[in-house]
Amino acid sequence: MAWIALFDEADQMFAPSGLGCDAGRAEDTPAGGLLVRGSLVMETRLASDGRPLQMLSYRGRAPWSMRLSMQSLPEGGVVLLVGLGKDVRHTVARLDAVGAGETLRLTYSWEAPARWARLAVEQLGTGHVTTADLPLAPPLPMDELQRMVCDPSQRAMDRHVAFVALSTAIEPVGPMPTLAANVPVTTPWGPQPVARLRRGDVVTTSQGAGVPVLHHVRRVVPARGAFRPIRLRAPYFGLRHDILVAPEQRLVIGGSEVEYMFGRERVLVPARHLVNGVSAIYASGGPTVSYHGLILPGCEAVEAAGAPLETMFLGRIRRKPDLLRASLLAPFDRNSLPEHALSTYPVLKPFEAITLAEARAA
């Protein structure tokens, strides 16, 4: 299972054998064949004025006459239409209370032999997810998918769309890992790359306590949009050397500036709010990136190269069977998963994070 296509306004990539670190991992689906199982993932902003958007639209040629479209509705609704010839299916997924200008991740996954498909809509930065099933979903022709990806003149795509990617797997939704493989995590026996840590290993929290790793997860994703890696640069944030993290990775920051500016001992700052060209920059690289994550009993922060980083937050996903089955956590025994309460530390808004970063750099 692998990512085989990635496109946006500037680039088009299509590799049936797999892109980037997935190269050679895709099952062989010959030209003219059907992709019977896969996922289409899109990241998009909603219109700032609340109007509906035709985010992606494609109508293919005979003999398949494939159709695929996604349209946003006001207040977080998404309409999906997919079909071959006269067999056209559609569904609607709605997230409550999504405001204009918000960023969504849309994941359409299908398994034609099981006559099943699912549209998932995630509001980035909040953990809110909704899904809608689509019965009797058709397989999609590889030739038509390649045409849609590689020939921009054959598709319509709104400028609010950050990227669209195609995978041969049923891609998970919900909690995601956020650390590059070589990020060193402090343990009682010294720093270890996060990729080497496994269930039962002990890590040292940012408060100096030792806690066990309940699970380790890994996922390969397109290196675009809210997945695009960020380089946090030393010596900022207490770092001893640079590390790569996902934009949604949150740092736990304390100190006199935090107490003075926000009246709290510590605050949480998403890495994407810190990108300023100096202390944090977007990293260049291939079309995909591999992220790792640690699940700890209380979502404790760990020390990574000197900086305190929050570990994966699960909330109460173990109480939500449908979302649990759709997530990266599905292979685990639900009884082995913790429940995480919301942090008492406030999450800084973008302008607050910028102000804090400037104060620390002064």
CSV table of C-alpha atoms in Angstrom, one decimal:
chain,number,residue,atom,x,y,z
A,1,MET,CA,0.0,0.0,0.0
A,2,ALA,CA,1.5,3.4,-1.0
A,3,TRP,CA,0.9,7.0,-2.1
A,4,ILE,CA,0.9,7.0,-5.9
A,5,ALA,CA,-0.1,10.5,-6.9
A,6,LEU,CA,0.1,14.1,-5.6
A,7,PHE,CA,-0.9,17.3,-7.3
A,8,ASP,CA,-1.6,21.0,-6.6
A,9,GLU,CA,-1.7,24.1,-8.7
A,10,ALA,CA,2.1,23.9,-9.4
A,11,ASP,CA,3.0,20.2,-9.5
A,12,GLN,CA,1.6,16.9,-10.8
A,13,MET,CA,3.2,13.6,-9.7
A,14,PHE,CA,1.9,10.1,-10.7
A,15,ALA,CA,3.9,6.9,-10.0
A,16,PRO,CA,2.0,3.7,-9.9
A,17,SER,CA,4.8,2.0,-8.1
A,18,GLY,CA,4.8,4.6,-5.2
A,19,LEU,CA,6.0,8.1,-4.5
A,20,GLY,CA,8.9,9.2,-2.4
A,21,CYS,CA,9.6,6.9,0.6
A,22,ASP,CA,6.8,4.7,-0.7
A,23,ALA,CA,8.6,4.0,-4.0
A,24,GLY,CA,8.3,0.4,-5.0
A,25,ARG,CA,5.7,-0.4,-2.3
A,26,ALA,CA,2.5,-0.1,-4.4
A,27,GLU,CA,0.9,-3.3,-5.7
A,28,ASP,CA,1.1,-3.5,-9.5
A,29,THR,CA,-2.0,-2.1,-11.1
A,30,PRO,CA,-1.3,-2.0,-14.9
A,31,ALA,CA,-2.4,0.8,-17.2
A,32,GLY,CA,-6.0,0.3,-18.2
A,33,GLY,CA,-6.7,-1.5,-14.9
A,34,LEU,CA,-8.9,-0.6,-12.0
A,35,LEU,CA,-7.9,0.7,-8.6
A,36,VAL,CA,-10.3,-1.4,-6.5
A,37,ARG,CA,-9.1,-0.1,-3.2
A,38,GLY,CA,-7.7,3.3,-2.3
A,39,SER,CA,-8.1,6.8,-0.9
A,40,LEU,CA,-8.2,10.3,-2.2
A,41,VAL,CA,-7.0,12.9,0.3
A,42,MET,CA,-7.6,16.6,-0.1
A,43,GLU,CA,-6.7,19.6,2.1
A,44,THR,CA,-8.7,22.8,1.5
A,45,ARG,CA,-9.7,26.0,3.1
A,46,LEU,CA,-13.3,27.1,3.1
A,47,ALA,CA,-14.2,30.4,1.5
A,48,SER,CA,-13.7,33.4,3.8
A,49,ASP,CA,-17.2,34.7,2.8
A,50,GLY,CA,-18.9,31.4,3.5
A,51,ARG,CA,-19.9,30.7,-0.2
A,52,PRO,CA,-19.9,27.1,-1.5
A,53,LEU,CA,-16.8,25.9,-3.4
A,54,GLN,CA,-16.5,23.4,-6.2
A,55,MET,CA,-13.2,22.1,-4.8
A,56,LEU,CA,-12.5,19.4,-7.4
A,57,SER,CA,-14.3,18.2,-10.5
A,58,TYR,CA,-13.4,15.7,-13.1
A,59,ARG,CA,-15.4,14.0,-15.9
A,60,GLY,CA,-13.6,11.3,-17.9
A,61,ARG,CA,-13.9,9.9,-21.4
A,62,ALA,CA,-15.5,6.8,-22.7
A,63,PRO,CA,-15.5,3.8,-22.2
A,64,TRP,CA,-15.3,4.5,-18.4
A,65,SER,CA,-16.8,8.0,-18.3
A,66,MET,CA,-15.5,8.3,-14.7
A,67,ARG,CA,-16.9,11.2,-12.6
A,68,LEU,CA,-15.5,12.6,-9.4
A,69,SER,CA,-16.4,15.8,-7.6
A,70,MET,CA,-16.2,17.4,-4.2
A,71,GLN,CA,-18.1,20.5,-3.2
A,72,SER,CA,-18.1,22.4,0.1
A,73,LEU,CA,-21.2,23.7,1.6
A,74,PRO,CA,-21.6,26.5,4.1
A,75,GLU,CA,-20.8,25.6,7.7
A,76,GLY,CA,-18.7,22.6,7.1
A,77,GLY,CA,-20.7,20.3,4.8
A,78,VAL,CA,-19.0,18.4,1.9
A,79,VAL,CA,-20.8,16.7,-1.0
A,80,LEU,CA,-19.0,13.9,-2.8
A,81,LEU,CA,-20.1,12.5,-6.2
A,82,VAL,CA,-18.4,9.5,-7.8
A,83,GLY,CA,-19.4,7.2,-10.6
A,84,LEU,CA,-18.6,5.2,-13.7
A,85,GLY,CA,-20.9,5.7,-16.7
A,86,LYS,CA,-24.5,5.9,-15.6
A,87,ASP,CA,-23.8,4.4,-12.1
A,88,VAL,CA,-23.3,7.6,-10.0
A,89,ARG,CA,-23.2,7.7,-6.2
A,90,HIS,CA,-23.2,10.6,-3.8
A,91,THR,CA,-23.1,11.3,-0.1
A,92,VAL,CA,-22.9,14.3,2.2
A,93,ALA,CA,-20.8,14.7,5.4
A,94,ARG,CA,-21.3,17.6,7.8
A,95,LEU,CA,-19.2,19.0,10.6
A,96,ASP,CA,-21.1,21.2,13.1
A,97,ALA,CA,-20.0,24.9,13.7
A,98,VAL,CA,-17.2,25.1,11.2
A,99,GLY,CA,-16.5,28.7,10.4
A,100,ALA,CA,-15.6,30.5,7.1
A,101,GLY,CA,-12.0,30.2,6.2
A,102,GLU,CA,-11.4,27.1,8.3
A,103,THR,CA,-9.0,24.4,6.9
A,104,LEU,CA,-10.5,20.9,6.3
A,105,ARG,CA,-8.9,17.5,5.3
A,106,LEU,CA,-11.2,15.4,3.2
A,107,THR,CA,-10.5,11.6,2.8
A,108,TYR,CA,-12.5,9.5,0.4
A,109,SER,CA,-11.7,5.8,0.8
A,110,TRP,CA,-13.2,2.9,-1.1
A,111,GLU,CA,-13.0,-0.9,-1.3
A,112,ALA,CA,-15.0,-1.9,-4.3
A,113,PRO,CA,-15.0,-5.7,-3.7
A,114,ALA,CA,-16.6,-5.0,-0.3
A,115,ARG,CA,-19.1,-2.6,-2.0
A,116,TRP,CA,-18.1,0.0,0.6
A,117,ALA,CA,-16.7,3.6,0.7
A,118,ARG,CA,-16.4,6.4,3.3
A,119,LEU,CA,-16.1,10.2,3.2
A,120,ALA,CA,-14.3,11.7,6.2
A,121,VAL,CA,-14.2,15.4,7.0
A,122,GLU,CA,-11.6,16.6,9.6
A,123,GLN,CA,-11.4,20.2,10.9
A,124,LEU,CA,-7.6,20.7,11.3
A,125,GLY,CA,-6.3,21.8,14.7
A,126,THR,CA,-9.4,20.7,16.6
A,127,GLY,CA,-9.7,16.9,16.3
A,128,HIS,CA,-13.3,17.2,15.1
A,129,VAL,CA,-14.1,14.4,12.6
A,130,THR,CA,-17.3,13.3,10.9
A,131,THR,CA,-17.8,10.4,8.4
A,132,ALA,CA,-20.5,9.3,5.9
A,133,ASP,CA,-20.6,5.9,4.2
A,134,LEU,CA,-21.2,5.4,0.5
A,135,PRO,CA,-22.5,1.9,-0.4
A,136,LEU,CA,-21.8,0.2,-3.7
A,137,ALA,CA,-18.8,2.5,-4.5
A,138,PRO,CA,-17.2,1.7,-7.9
A,139,PRO,CA,-13.5,1.0,-8.5
A,140,LEU,CA,-11.6,3.8,-10.3
A,141,PRO,CA,-9.7,3.4,-13.6
A,142,MET,CA,-6.0,4.0,-13.4
A,143,ASP,CA,-5.8,5.6,-16.8
A,144,GLU,CA,-8.5,8.1,-15.8
A,145,LEU,CA,-6.9,8.8,-12.5
A,146,GLN,CA,-3.6,9.5,-14.2
A,147,ARG,CA,-5.3,11.8,-16.7
A,148,MET,CA,-7.0,13.7,-13.8
A,149,VAL,CA,-3.7,14.1,-11.9
A,150,CYS,CA,-1.3,14.9,-14.8
A,151,ASP,CA,-3.4,17.1,-17.1
A,152,PRO,CA,-4.7,20.2,-15.3
A,153,SER,CA,-6.7,21.1,-18.3
A,154,GLN,CA,-8.9,18.1,-17.8
A,155,ARG,CA,-10.0,18.9,-14.2
A,156,ALA,CA,-11.4,21.9,-12.3
A,157,MET,CA,-9.7,22.7,-9.0
A,158,ASP,CA,-10.4,25.6,-6.7
A,159,ARG,CA,-7.5,27.9,-5.6
A,160,HIS,CA,-8.4,27.2,-2.0
A,161,VAL,CA,-7.2,23.5,-2.4
A,162,ALA,CA,-3.7,23.0,-1.0
A,163,PHE,CA,-3.1,19.6,-2.4
A,164,VAL,CA,-4.8,16.3,-3.5
A,165,ALA,CA,-3.1,12.9,-3.1
A,166,LEU,CA,-4.0,9.4,-4.0
A,167,SER,CA,-3.2,6.3,-2.1
A,168,THR,CA,-3.7,2.5,-2.7
A,169,ALA,CA,-4.6,2.1,1.0
A,170,ILE,CA,-7.6,2.9,3.2
A,171,GLU,CA,-6.1,6.0,4.8
A,172,PRO,CA,-6.8,6.6,8.5
A,173,VAL,CA,-8.4,9.7,10.0
A,174,GLY,CA,-8.2,11.1,13.5
A,175,PRO,CA,-5.1,11.3,15.7
A,176,MET,CA,-1.8,11.5,13.8
A,177,PRO,CA,1.9,11.1,14.7
A,178,THR,CA,4.0,14.3,14.3
A,179,LEU,CA,7.7,13.5,14.8
A,180,ALA,CA,10.3,12.7,12.2
A,181,ALA,CA,12.1,9.4,12.7
A,182,ASN,CA,15.4,10.7,14.0
A,183,VAL,CA,13.9,13.1,16.6
A,184,PRO,CA,15.8,12.1,19.9
A,185,VAL,CA,13.5,11.5,22.9
A,186,THR,CA,15.1,11.5,26.3
A,187,THR,CA,15.0,8.2,28.2
A,188,PRO,CA,16.5,7.1,31.5
A,189,TRP,CA,19.4,5.6,29.4
A,190,GLY,CA,19.9,8.6,27.3
A,191,PRO,CA,18.3,10.0,24.1
A,192,GLN,CA,16.8,7.5,21.6
A,193,PRO,CA,15.4,8.2,18.1
A,194,VAL,CA,11.6,8.1,18.4
A,195,ALA,CA,11.5,5.5,15.6
A,196,ARG,CA,13.3,3.0,17.8
A,197,LEU,CA,11.0,3.3,20.8
A,198,ARG,CA,8.4,0.6,21.3
A,199,ARG,CA,5.6,-0.5,23.7
A,200,GLY,CA,7.1,-1.1,27.2
A,201,ASP,CA,10.1,1.3,26.7
A,202,VAL,CA,10.4,4.0,29.3
A,203,VAL,CA,10.8,7.7,28.3
A,204,THR,CA,11.5,10.7,30.5
A,205,THR,CA,8.9,13.4,30.6
A,206,SER,CA,9.7,17.1,30.5
A,207,GLN,CA,9.1,17.2,34.3
A,208,GLY,CA,11.7,14.5,34.8
A,209,ALA,CA,9.4,11.5,35.5
A,210,GLY,CA,9.8,8.1,33.8
A,211,VAL,CA,6.6,6.8,32.0
A,212,PRO,CA,6.1,3.7,29.8
A,213,VAL,CA,5.3,3.9,26.1
A,214,LEU,CA,1.9,2.3,25.6
A,215,HIS,CA,2.1,2.3,21.8
A,216,HIS,CA,4.3,3.6,18.9
A,217,VAL,CA,2.7,4.5,15.6
A,218,ARG,CA,4.0,5.5,12.2
A,219,ARG,CA,2.4,6.9,9.1
A,220,VAL,CA,3.7,8.1,5.7
A,221,VAL,CA,1.8,11.1,4.4
A,222,PRO,CA,2.2,13.7,1.6
A,223,ALA,CA,4.7,16.4,2.5
A,224,ARG,CA,2.2,19.1,1.7
A,225,GLY,CA,-0.2,21.4,3.5
A,226,ALA,CA,-0.7,20.6,7.2
A,227,PHE,CA,1.6,17.6,6.7
A,228,ARG,CA,4.5,19.6,5.4
A,229,PRO,CA,7.5,19.2,7.8
A,230,ILE,CA,8.8,22.1,9.8
A,231,ARG,CA,12.4,22.4,10.9
A,232,LEU,CA,12.6,23.8,14.5
A,233,ARG,CA,16.1,25.3,14.8
A,234,ALA,CA,18.5,25.3,17.6
A,235,PRO,CA,19.2,27.1,19.9
A,236,TYR,CA,15.6,28.4,20.0
A,237,PHE,CA,13.0,26.6,22.2
A,238,GLY,CA,15.9,25.1,24.2
A,239,LEU,CA,16.9,22.9,21.3
A,240,ARG,CA,20.4,21.5,21.2
A,241,HIS,CA,20.1,20.8,17.5
A,242,ASP,CA,17.5,21.1,14.8
A,243,ILE,CA,14.5,18.7,14.6
A,244,LEU,CA,11.8,18.0,12.1
A,245,VAL,CA,8.1,17.9,13.2
A,246,ALA,CA,4.7,18.1,11.6
A,247,PRO,CA,2.9,21.5,11.7
A,248,GLU,CA,0.4,20.2,14.3
A,249,GLN,CA,3.1,19.2,16.8
A,250,ARG,CA,2.7,21.3,19.9
A,251,LEU,CA,5.5,22.6,22.1
A,252,VAL,CA,5.1,23.2,25.8
A,253,ILE,CA,6.7,26.5,26.5
A,254,GLY,CA,7.2,28.1,29.9
A,255,GLY,CA,9.3,30.8,31.5
A,256,SER,CA,9.1,34.4,32.7
A,257,GLU,CA,7.9,35.7,29.3
A,258,VAL,CA,5.0,33.2,29.3
A,259,GLU,CA,4.0,34.1,32.9
A,260,TYR,CA,4.2,37.9,32.1
A,261,MET,CA,2.4,37.8,28.8
A,262,PHE,CA,-0.2,35.1,29.4
A,263,GLY,CA,-0.5,34.8,33.2
A,264,ARG,CA,0.1,31.0,33.0
A,265,GLU,CA,3.0,28.8,34.0
A,266,ARG,CA,3.1,27.1,30.5
A,267,VAL,CA,1.4,27.3,27.2
A,268,LEU,CA,1.0,25.0,24.1
A,269,VAL,CA,2.2,26.3,20.8
A,270,PRO,CA,1.6,24.5,17.5
A,271,ALA,CA,4.8,24.4,15.4
A,272,ARG,CA,2.9,25.9,12.4
A,273,HIS,CA,2.4,29.1,14.4
A,274,LEU,CA,6.2,29.5,14.9
A,275,VAL,CA,7.3,29.5,11.3
A,276,ASN,CA,9.1,32.9,10.8
A,277,GLY,CA,12.1,32.1,8.7
A,278,VAL,CA,14.5,32.1,11.6
A,279,SER,CA,13.6,29.9,14.6
A,280,ALA,CA,11.3,27.7,12.5
A,281,ILE,CA,11.2,27.1,8.8
A,282,TYR,CA,9.4,24.8,6.4
A,283,ALA,CA,11.7,22.0,5.3
A,284,SER,CA,12.3,20.9,1.7
A,285,GLY,CA,12.4,17.3,0.7
A,286,GLY,CA,10.5,14.6,-1.2
A,287,PRO,CA,6.8,14.3,-2.0
A,288,THR,CA,6.2,12.2,1.2
A,289,VAL,CA,7.3,12.2,4.8
A,290,SER,CA,7.3,9.5,7.5
A,291,TYR,CA,6.1,10.6,11.0
A,292,HIS,CA,6.2,8.7,14.3
A,293,GLY,CA,4.3,9.2,17.5
A,294,LEU,CA,4.3,7.9,21.1
A,295,ILE,CA,1.1,7.2,23.1
A,296,LEU,CA,1.7,7.7,26.8
A,297,PRO,CA,-0.7,7.2,29.7
A,298,GLY,CA,-1.4,10.9,30.3
A,299,CYS,CA,-0.3,12.6,27.0
A,300,GLU,CA,2.8,13.7,28.9
A,301,ALA,CA,5.3,16.0,27.2
A,302,VAL,CA,8.7,14.5,26.5
A,303,GLU,CA,12.0,16.2,26.0
A,304,ALA,CA,13.3,16.0,22.5
A,305,ALA,CA,16.7,17.4,21.8
A,306,GLY,CA,16.1,19.8,24.8
A,307,ALA,CA,12.6,21.0,23.8
A,308,PRO,CA,9.4,19.8,25.6
A,309,LEU,CA,7.0,18.3,23.0
A,310,GLU,CA,3.5,17.1,23.6
A,311,THR,CA,2.9,13.4,22.8
A,312,MET,CA,-0.1,12.1,20.8
A,313,PHE,CA,-3.5,13.3,22.2
A,314,LEU,CA,-6.2,10.7,22.0
A,315,GLY,CA,-9.0,12.2,24.0
A,316,ARG,CA,-11.8,9.7,24.5
A,317,ILE,CA,-11.5,8.0,21.1
A,318,ARG,CA,-11.7,4.5,22.7
A,319,ARG,CA,-15.3,5.3,23.5
A,320,LYS,CA,-16.1,6.0,19.8
A,321,PRO,CA,-16.1,2.7,18.0
A,322,ASP,CA,-16.7,4.1,14.5
A,323,LEU,CA,-13.9,6.7,14.7
A,324,LEU,CA,-11.6,4.2,16.4
A,325,ARG,CA,-12.0,1.7,13.5
A,326,ALA,CA,-11.3,4.5,11.0
A,327,SER,CA,-8.1,5.6,12.8
A,328,LEU,CA,-4.5,4.6,12.9
A,329,LEU,CA,-5.2,3.0,16.3
A,330,ALA,CA,-7.6,0.4,14.9
A,331,PRO,CA,-5.1,-2.5,15.2
A,332,PHE,CA,-4.7,-2.0,19.0
A,333,ASP,CA,-6.8,-3.5,21.8
A,334,ARG,CA,-9.1,-0.6,22.8
A,335,ASN,CA,-8.5,-1.6,26.5
A,336,SER,CA,-4.8,-0.8,26.0
A,337,LEU,CA,-5.6,2.8,24.9
A,338,PRO,CA,-5.6,5.6,27.5
A,339,GLU,CA,-8.2,8.4,27.8
A,340,HIS,CA,-6.6,11.8,27.7
A,341,ALA,CA,-8.2,14.9,29.3
A,342,LEU,CA,-7.8,18.2,27.7
A,343,SER,CA,-4.7,20.0,28.8
A,344,THR,CA,-5.0,22.8,31.3
A,345,TYR,CA,-2.4,24.8,29.4
A,346,PRO,CA,-3.9,27.2,26.8
A,347,VAL,CA,-3.1,26.8,23.1
A,348,LEU,CA,-1.8,30.0,21.7
A,349,LYS,CA,-3.3,31.7,18.7
A,350,PRO,CA,-1.1,32.5,15.7
A,351,PHE,CA,-0.5,36.2,16.7
A,352,GLU,CA,0.2,35.2,20.3
A,353,ALA,CA,2.8,32.7,19.2
A,354,ILE,CA,4.5,35.2,17.0
A,355,THR,CA,4.6,37.7,19.8
A,356,LEU,CA,6.1,35.1,22.2
A,357,ALA,CA,8.7,34.0,19.6
A,358,GLU,CA,9.8,37.6,19.0
A,359,ALA,CA,10.1,38.3,22.7
A,360,ARG,CA,12.3,35.2,23.2
A,361,ALA,CA,14.5,36.2,20.2
A,362,ALA,CA,15.0,39.7,21.4
